[in-house]
CSV table of C-alpha atoms and ligand atoms in Angstrom, one decimal:
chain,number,residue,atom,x,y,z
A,1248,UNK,CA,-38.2,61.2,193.5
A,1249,UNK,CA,-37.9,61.7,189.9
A,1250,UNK,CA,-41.3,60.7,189.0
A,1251,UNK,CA,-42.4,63.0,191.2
A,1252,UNK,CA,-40.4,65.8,189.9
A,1253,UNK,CA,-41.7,64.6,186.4
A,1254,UNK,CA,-45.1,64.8,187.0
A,1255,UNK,CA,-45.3,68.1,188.8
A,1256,UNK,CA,-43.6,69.4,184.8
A,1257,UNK,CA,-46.0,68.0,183.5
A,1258,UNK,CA,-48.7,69.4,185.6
A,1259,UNK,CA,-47.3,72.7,185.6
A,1260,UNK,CA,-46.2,72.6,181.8
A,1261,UNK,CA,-46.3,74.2,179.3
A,1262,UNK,CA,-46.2,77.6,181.5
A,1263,UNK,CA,-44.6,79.7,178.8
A,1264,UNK,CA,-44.1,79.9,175.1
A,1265,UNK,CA,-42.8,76.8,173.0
A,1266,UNK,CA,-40.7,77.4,170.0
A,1267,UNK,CA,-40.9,74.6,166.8
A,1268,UNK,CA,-38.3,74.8,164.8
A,1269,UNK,CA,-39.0,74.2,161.0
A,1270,UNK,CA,-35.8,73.1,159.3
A,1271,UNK,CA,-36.7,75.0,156.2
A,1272,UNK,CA,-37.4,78.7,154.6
A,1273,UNK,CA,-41.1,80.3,155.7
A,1274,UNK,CA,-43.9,79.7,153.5
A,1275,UNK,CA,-42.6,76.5,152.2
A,1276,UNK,CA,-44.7,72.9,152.7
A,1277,UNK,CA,-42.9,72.3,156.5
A,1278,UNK,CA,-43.5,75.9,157.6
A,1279,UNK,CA,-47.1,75.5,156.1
A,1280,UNK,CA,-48.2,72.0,158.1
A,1281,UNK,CA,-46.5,73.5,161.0
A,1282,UNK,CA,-48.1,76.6,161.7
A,1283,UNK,CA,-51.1,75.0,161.1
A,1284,UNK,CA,-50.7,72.2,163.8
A,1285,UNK,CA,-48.8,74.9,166.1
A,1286,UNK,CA,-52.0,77.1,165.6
A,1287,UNK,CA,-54.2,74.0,167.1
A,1288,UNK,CA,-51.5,73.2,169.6
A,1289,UNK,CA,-51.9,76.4,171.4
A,1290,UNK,CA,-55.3,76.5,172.0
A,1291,UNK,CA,-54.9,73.0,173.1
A,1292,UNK,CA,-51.7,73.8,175.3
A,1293,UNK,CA,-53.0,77.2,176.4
A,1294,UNK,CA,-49.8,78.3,175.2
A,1295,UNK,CA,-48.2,80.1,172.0
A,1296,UNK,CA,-46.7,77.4,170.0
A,1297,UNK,CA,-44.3,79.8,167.9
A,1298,UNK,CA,-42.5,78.9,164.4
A,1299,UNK,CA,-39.0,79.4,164.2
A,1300,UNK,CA,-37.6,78.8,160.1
A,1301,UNK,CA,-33.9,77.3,160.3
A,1302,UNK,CA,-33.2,77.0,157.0
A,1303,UNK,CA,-30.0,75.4,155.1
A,1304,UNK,CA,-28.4,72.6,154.4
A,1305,UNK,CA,-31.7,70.2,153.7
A,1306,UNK,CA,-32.8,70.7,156.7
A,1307,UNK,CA,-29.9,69.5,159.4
A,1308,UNK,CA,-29.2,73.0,159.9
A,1309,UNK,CA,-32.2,73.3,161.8
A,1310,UNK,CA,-32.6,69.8,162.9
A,1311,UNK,CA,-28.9,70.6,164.5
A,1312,UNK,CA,-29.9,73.4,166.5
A,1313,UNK,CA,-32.8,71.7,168.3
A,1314,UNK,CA,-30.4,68.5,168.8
A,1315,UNK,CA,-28.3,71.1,171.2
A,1316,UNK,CA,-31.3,72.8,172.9
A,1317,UNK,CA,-32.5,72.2,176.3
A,1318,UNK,CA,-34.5,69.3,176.3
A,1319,UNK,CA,-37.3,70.8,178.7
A,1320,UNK,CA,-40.1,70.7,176.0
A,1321,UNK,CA,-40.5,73.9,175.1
A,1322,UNK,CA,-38.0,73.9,171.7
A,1323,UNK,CA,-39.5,71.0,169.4
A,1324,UNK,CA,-38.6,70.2,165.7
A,1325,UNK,CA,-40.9,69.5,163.2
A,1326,UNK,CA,-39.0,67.5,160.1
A,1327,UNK,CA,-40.0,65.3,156.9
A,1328,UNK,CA,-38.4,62.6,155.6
A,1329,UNK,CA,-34.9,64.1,155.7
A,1330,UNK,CA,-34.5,63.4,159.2
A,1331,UNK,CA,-33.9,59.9,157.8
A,1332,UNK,CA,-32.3,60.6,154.5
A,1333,UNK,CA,-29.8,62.6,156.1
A,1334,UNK,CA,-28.3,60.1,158.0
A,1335,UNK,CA,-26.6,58.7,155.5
A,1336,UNK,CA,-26.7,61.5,152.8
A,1337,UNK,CA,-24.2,63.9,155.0
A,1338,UNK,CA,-21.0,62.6,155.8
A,1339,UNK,CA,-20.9,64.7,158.9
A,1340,UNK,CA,-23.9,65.8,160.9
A,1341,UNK,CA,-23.4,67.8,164.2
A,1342,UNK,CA,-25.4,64.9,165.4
A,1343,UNK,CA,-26.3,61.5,166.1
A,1344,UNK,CA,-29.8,60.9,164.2
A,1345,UNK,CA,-31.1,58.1,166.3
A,1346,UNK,CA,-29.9,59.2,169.4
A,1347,UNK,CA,-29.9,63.1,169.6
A,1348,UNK,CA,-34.0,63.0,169.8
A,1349,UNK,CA,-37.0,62.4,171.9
A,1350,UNK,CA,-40.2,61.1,169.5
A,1351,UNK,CA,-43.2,63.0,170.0
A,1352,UNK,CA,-45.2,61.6,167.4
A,1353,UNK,CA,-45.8,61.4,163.4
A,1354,UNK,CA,-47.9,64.4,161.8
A,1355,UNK,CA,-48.7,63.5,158.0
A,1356,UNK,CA,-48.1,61.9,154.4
A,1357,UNK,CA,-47.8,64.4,152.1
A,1358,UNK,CA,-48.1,63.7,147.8
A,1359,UNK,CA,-45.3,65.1,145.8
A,1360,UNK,CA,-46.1,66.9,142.7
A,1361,UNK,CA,-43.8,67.5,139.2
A,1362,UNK,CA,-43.9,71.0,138.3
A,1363,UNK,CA,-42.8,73.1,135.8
A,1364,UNK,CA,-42.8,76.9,135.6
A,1365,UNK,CA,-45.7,78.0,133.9
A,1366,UNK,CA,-44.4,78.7,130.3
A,1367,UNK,CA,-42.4,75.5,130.0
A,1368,UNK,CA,-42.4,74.3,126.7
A,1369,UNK,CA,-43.8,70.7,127.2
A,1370,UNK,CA,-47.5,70.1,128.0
A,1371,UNK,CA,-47.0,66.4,129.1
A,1372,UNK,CA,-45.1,64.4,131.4
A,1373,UNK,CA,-43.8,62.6,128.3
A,1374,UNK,CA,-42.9,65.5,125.7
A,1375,UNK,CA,-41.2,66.8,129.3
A,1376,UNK,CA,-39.0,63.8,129.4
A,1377,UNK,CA,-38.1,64.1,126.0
A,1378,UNK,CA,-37.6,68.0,126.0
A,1379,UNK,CA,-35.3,67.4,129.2
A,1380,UNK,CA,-33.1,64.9,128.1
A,1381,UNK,CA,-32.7,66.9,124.8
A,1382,UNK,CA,-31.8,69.6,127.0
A,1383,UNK,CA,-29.9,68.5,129.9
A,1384,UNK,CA,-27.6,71.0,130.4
A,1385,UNK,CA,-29.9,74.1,130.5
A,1386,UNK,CA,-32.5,72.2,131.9
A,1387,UNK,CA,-32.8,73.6,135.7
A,1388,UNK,CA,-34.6,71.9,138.6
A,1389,UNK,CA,-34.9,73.7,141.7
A,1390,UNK,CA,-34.4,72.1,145.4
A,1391,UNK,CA,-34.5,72.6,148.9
A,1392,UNK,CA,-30.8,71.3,149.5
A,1393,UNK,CA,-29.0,67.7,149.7
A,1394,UNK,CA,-31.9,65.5,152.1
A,1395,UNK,CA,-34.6,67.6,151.2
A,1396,UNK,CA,-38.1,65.9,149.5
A,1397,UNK,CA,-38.0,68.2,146.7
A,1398,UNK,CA,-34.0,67.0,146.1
A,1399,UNK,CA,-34.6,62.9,146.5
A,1400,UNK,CA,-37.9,63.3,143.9
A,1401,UNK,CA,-35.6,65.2,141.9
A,1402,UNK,CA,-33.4,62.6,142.5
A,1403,UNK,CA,-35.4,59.9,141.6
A,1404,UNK,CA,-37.2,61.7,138.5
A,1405,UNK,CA,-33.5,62.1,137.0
A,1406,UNK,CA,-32.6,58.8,137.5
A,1407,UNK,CA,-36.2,57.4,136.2
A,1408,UNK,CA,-35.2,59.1,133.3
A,1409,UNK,CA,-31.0,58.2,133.0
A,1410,UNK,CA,-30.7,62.2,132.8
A,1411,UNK,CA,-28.7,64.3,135.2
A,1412,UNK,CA,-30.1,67.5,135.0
A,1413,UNK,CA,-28.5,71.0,136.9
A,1414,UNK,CA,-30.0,71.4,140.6
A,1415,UNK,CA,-30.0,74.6,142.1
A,1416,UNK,CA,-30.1,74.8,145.7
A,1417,UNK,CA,-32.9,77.0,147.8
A,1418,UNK,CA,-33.3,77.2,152.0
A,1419,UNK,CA,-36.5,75.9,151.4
A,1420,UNK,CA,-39.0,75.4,148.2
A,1421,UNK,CA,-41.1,78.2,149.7
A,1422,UNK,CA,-38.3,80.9,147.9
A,1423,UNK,CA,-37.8,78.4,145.4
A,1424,UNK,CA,-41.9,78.7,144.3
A,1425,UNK,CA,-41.1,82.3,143.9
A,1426,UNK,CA,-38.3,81.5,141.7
A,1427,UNK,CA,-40.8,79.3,139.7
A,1428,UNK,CA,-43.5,81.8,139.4
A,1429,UNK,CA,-41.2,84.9,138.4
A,1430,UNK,CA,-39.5,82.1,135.7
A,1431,UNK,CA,-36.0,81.8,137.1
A,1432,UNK,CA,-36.1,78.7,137.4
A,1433,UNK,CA,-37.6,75.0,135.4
A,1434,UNK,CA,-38.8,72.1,137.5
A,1435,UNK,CA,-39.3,71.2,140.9
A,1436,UNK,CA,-40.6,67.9,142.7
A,1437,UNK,CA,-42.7,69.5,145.6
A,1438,UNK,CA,-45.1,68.6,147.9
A,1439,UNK,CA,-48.9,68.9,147.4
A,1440,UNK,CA,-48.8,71.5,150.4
A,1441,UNK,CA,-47.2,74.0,148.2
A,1442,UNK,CA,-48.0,73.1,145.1
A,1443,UNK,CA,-51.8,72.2,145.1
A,1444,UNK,CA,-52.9,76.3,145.4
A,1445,UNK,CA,-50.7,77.1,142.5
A,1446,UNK,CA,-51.8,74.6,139.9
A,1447,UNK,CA,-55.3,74.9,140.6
A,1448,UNK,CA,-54.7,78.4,139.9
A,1449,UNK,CA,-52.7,77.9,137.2
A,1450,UNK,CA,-49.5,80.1,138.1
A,1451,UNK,CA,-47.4,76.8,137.1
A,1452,UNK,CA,-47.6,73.6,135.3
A,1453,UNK,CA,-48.2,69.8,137.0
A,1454,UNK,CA,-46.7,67.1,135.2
A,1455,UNK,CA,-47.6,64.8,137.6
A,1456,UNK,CA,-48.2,63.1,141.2
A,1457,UNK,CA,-46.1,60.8,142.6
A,1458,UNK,CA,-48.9,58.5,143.7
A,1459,UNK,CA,-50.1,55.4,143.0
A,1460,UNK,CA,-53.7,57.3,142.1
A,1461,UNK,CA,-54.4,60.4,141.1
A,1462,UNK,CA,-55.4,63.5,144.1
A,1463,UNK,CA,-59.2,64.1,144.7
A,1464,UNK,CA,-57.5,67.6,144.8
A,1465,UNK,CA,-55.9,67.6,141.2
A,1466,UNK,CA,-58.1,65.4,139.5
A,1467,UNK,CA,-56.9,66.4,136.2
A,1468,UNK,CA,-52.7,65.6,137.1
A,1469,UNK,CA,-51.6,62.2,136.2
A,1470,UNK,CA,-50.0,59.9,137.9
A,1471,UNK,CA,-46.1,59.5,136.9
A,1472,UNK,CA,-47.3,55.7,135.9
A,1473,UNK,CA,-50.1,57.2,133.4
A,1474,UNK,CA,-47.6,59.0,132.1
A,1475,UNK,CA,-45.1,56.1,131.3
A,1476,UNK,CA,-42.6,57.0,134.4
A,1477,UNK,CA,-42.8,53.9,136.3
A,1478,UNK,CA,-41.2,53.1,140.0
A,1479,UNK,CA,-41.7,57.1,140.6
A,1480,UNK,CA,-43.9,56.5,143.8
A,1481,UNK,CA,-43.0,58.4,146.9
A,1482,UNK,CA,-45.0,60.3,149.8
A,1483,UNK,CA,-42.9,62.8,152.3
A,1484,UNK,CA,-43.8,61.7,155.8
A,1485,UNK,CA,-43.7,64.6,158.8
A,1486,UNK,CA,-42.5,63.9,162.5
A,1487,UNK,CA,-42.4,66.5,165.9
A,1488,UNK,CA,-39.2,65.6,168.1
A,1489,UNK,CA,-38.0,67.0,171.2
A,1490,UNK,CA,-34.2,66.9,172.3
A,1491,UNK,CA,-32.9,63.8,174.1
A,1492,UNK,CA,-34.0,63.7,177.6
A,1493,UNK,CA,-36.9,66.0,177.8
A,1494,UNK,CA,-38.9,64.2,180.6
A,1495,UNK,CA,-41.2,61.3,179.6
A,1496,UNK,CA,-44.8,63.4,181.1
A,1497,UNK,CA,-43.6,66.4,178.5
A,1498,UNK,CA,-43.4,64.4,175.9
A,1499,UNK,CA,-46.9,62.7,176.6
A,1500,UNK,CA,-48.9,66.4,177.1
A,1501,UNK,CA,-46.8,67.4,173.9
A,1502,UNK,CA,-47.8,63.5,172.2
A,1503,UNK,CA,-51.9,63.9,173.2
A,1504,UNK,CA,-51.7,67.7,172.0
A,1505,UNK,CA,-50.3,66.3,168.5
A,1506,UNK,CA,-53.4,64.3,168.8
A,1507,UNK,CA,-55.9,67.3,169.2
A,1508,UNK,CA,-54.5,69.1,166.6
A,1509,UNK,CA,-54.8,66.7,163.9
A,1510,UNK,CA,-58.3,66.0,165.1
A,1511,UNK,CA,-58.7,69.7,165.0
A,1512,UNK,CA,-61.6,70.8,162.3
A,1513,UNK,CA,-59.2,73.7,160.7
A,1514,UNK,CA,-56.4,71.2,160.4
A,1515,UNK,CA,-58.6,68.8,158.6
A,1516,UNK,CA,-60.2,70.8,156.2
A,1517,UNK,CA,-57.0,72.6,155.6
A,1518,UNK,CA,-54.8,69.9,154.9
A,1519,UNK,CA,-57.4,68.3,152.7
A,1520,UNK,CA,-57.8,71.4,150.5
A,1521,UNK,CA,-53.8,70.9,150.2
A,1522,UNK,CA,-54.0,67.2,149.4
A,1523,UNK,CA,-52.2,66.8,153.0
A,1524,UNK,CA,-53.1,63.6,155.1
A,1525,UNK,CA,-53.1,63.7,159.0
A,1526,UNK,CA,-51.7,61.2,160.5
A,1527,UNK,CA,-53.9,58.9,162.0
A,1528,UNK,CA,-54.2,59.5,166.1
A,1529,UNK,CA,-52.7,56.3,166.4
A,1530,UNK,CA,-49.3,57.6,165.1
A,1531,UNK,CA,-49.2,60.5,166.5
A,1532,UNK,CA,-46.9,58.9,169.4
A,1533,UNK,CA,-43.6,58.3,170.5
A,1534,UNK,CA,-43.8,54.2,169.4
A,1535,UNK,CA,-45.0,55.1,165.8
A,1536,UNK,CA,-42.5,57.8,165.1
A,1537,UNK,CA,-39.9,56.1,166.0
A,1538,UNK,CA,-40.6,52.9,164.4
A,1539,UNK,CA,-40.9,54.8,161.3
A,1540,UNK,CA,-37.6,56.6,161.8
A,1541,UNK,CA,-35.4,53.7,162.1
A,1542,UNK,CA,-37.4,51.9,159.0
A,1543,UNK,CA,-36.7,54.5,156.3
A,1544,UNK,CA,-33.1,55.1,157.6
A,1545,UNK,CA,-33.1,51.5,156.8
A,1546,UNK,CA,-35.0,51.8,153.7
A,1547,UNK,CA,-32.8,54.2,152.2
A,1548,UNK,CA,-29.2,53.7,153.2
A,1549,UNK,CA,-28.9,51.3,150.4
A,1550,UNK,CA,-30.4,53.8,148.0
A,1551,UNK,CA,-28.3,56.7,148.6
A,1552,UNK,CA,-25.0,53.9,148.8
A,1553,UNK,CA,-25.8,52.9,145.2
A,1554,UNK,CA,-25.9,56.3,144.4
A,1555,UNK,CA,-22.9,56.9,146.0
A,1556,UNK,CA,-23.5,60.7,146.3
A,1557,UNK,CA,-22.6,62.5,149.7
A,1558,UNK,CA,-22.8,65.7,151.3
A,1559,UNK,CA,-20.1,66.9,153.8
B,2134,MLT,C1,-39.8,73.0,152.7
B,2134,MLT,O1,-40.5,73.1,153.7
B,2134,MLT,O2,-39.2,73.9,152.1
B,2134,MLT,C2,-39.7,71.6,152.1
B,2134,MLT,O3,-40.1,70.6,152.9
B,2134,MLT,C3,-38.4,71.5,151.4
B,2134,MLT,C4,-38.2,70.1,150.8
B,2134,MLT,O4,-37.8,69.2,151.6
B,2134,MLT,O5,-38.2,70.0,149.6
């Protein structure tokens, strides 16, 4: 029977390696929260749990490729926000959001931070706004492509401030922190993940968090309220899917391994010193990541229609 034939997979799997893709360039915030949960995965699993980066086109590159593979559990996507912001973003994806995946379960909130690099003129969130609006056409904020998080807070800061400023386009905001260190390029709205190490250390500027309070990591970085940027609040949310189909005992071992990880003492401490939030256990399953799929496609179709800006 075929519950049969499920159950021996899952008692026999995983019996080789498993491959998650991260829809964005290595050493960015995705690639960071992935290996660390992959790391904790394969001791759980007994298994590697490799990282493959897919970079490009915010993310549905990659989020395309694992759509297409086998769904036998052993290729797995790991993807923020822009799983949902996609969906109505690009005009054509290769496929069908809501349909194309299996839900494994929800992995973290993440912070987003406004940075600058680290010999921009302004020293405050206020004299930035000014400083960009007086400069708007030289003004350059870097991004991790159309549906990324770093290109709706960039999104959102411009529009907080009625200023259109010029994006520049990365595979990931891992290259583009380079690009930020060496000088090339101005601002970018990133998350804590990748951005926490490099303020404290002072290699770039933080104009502010994106929360409602400030970071027990960055005490010292104001909240976009404090400094007068209201309406600025929003927290990048990561998921692990499977392709459609992948039988329902796979997904389970894959669901309660999510669980361990995030339970997992080097996760923990990790992700704290990175101003990272696990997921509860709770929402590391199928139920949770779903729900929360289908509510911000929901939540921000009517964004991006009023803003009436598409990719193809
Ligand atoms: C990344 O991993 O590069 C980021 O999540 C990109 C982004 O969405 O801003």
């Amino acid at each position: 029977s075929f519950a049969a034939v499920a159950s021996v997979q899952a008692q026999t799997f995983p019996d080789r390696n498993i491959t998650v893709v991260v829809p964005f360039a290595a050493g960015g915030p995705t690639d960071t929260v992935t290996r660390l949960v992959a790391e904790a995965m394969s001791k759980d699993l007994g298994q590697q749990v490799i990282v493959e980066n897919v970079g490009g086109a915010g993310g549905t590159l990659g989020a395309g490729r694992v759509a297409d593979a086998d769904p036998d559990g052993y290729t797995l996507l790991l993807h923020h926000i822009g799983m949902a912001t996609s969906a109505t973003l690009y005009r054509k994806l290769s496929y069908d959001t809501l349909n194309a995946f299996d839900y494994i379960g929800l992995v973290t909130e993440v912070p987003m931070t406004l940075v600058a690099r680290k010999d921009l003129e302004p020293t405050d969130l206020k004299s930035l706004v000014e400083y960009a609006k007086a400069n708007k056409d030289t003004v350059t904020v870097a991004n991790a492509g159309i549906g990324a998080a770093s290109h709706l807070c960039g999104m959102m800061f411009m529009s907080a401030i009625d200023t259109s400023l010029v994006t520049v386009p990365y595979k990931g905001t891992g290259p583009a922190m380079t690009d930020l260190l060496g000088g090339q390029v101005d601002i970018m709205c990133d998350q804590t993940t990748n951005t926490t190490k490099q303020i404290q250390g002072g290699t770039i500027k933080a104009y502010a968090v994106t929360t409602p309070e400030r970071l027990k990591v960055l005490p010292d970085v104001p909240t976009a309220a404090e400094g007068g940027l209201n309406n600025f609040d929003v927290s990048i949310w990561h998921g692990l899917y499977a392709p459609k189909g992948t039988p329902a005992d796979v997904v389970d071992r894959l669901s309660k391994s999510l669980q361990v990880a995030l339970a997992d003492k080097n996760v923990i401490d990790r992700f704290a010193e990175l101003g990272t939030i696990p997921s509860p256990a709770a929402d590391a399953t199928p139920a949770a990541l779903k729900a929360k799929l289908e509510g911000e496609i929901a939540r921000w179709k009517p964004v991006i229609e009023a803003a009436g800006q598409y990719a193809d």
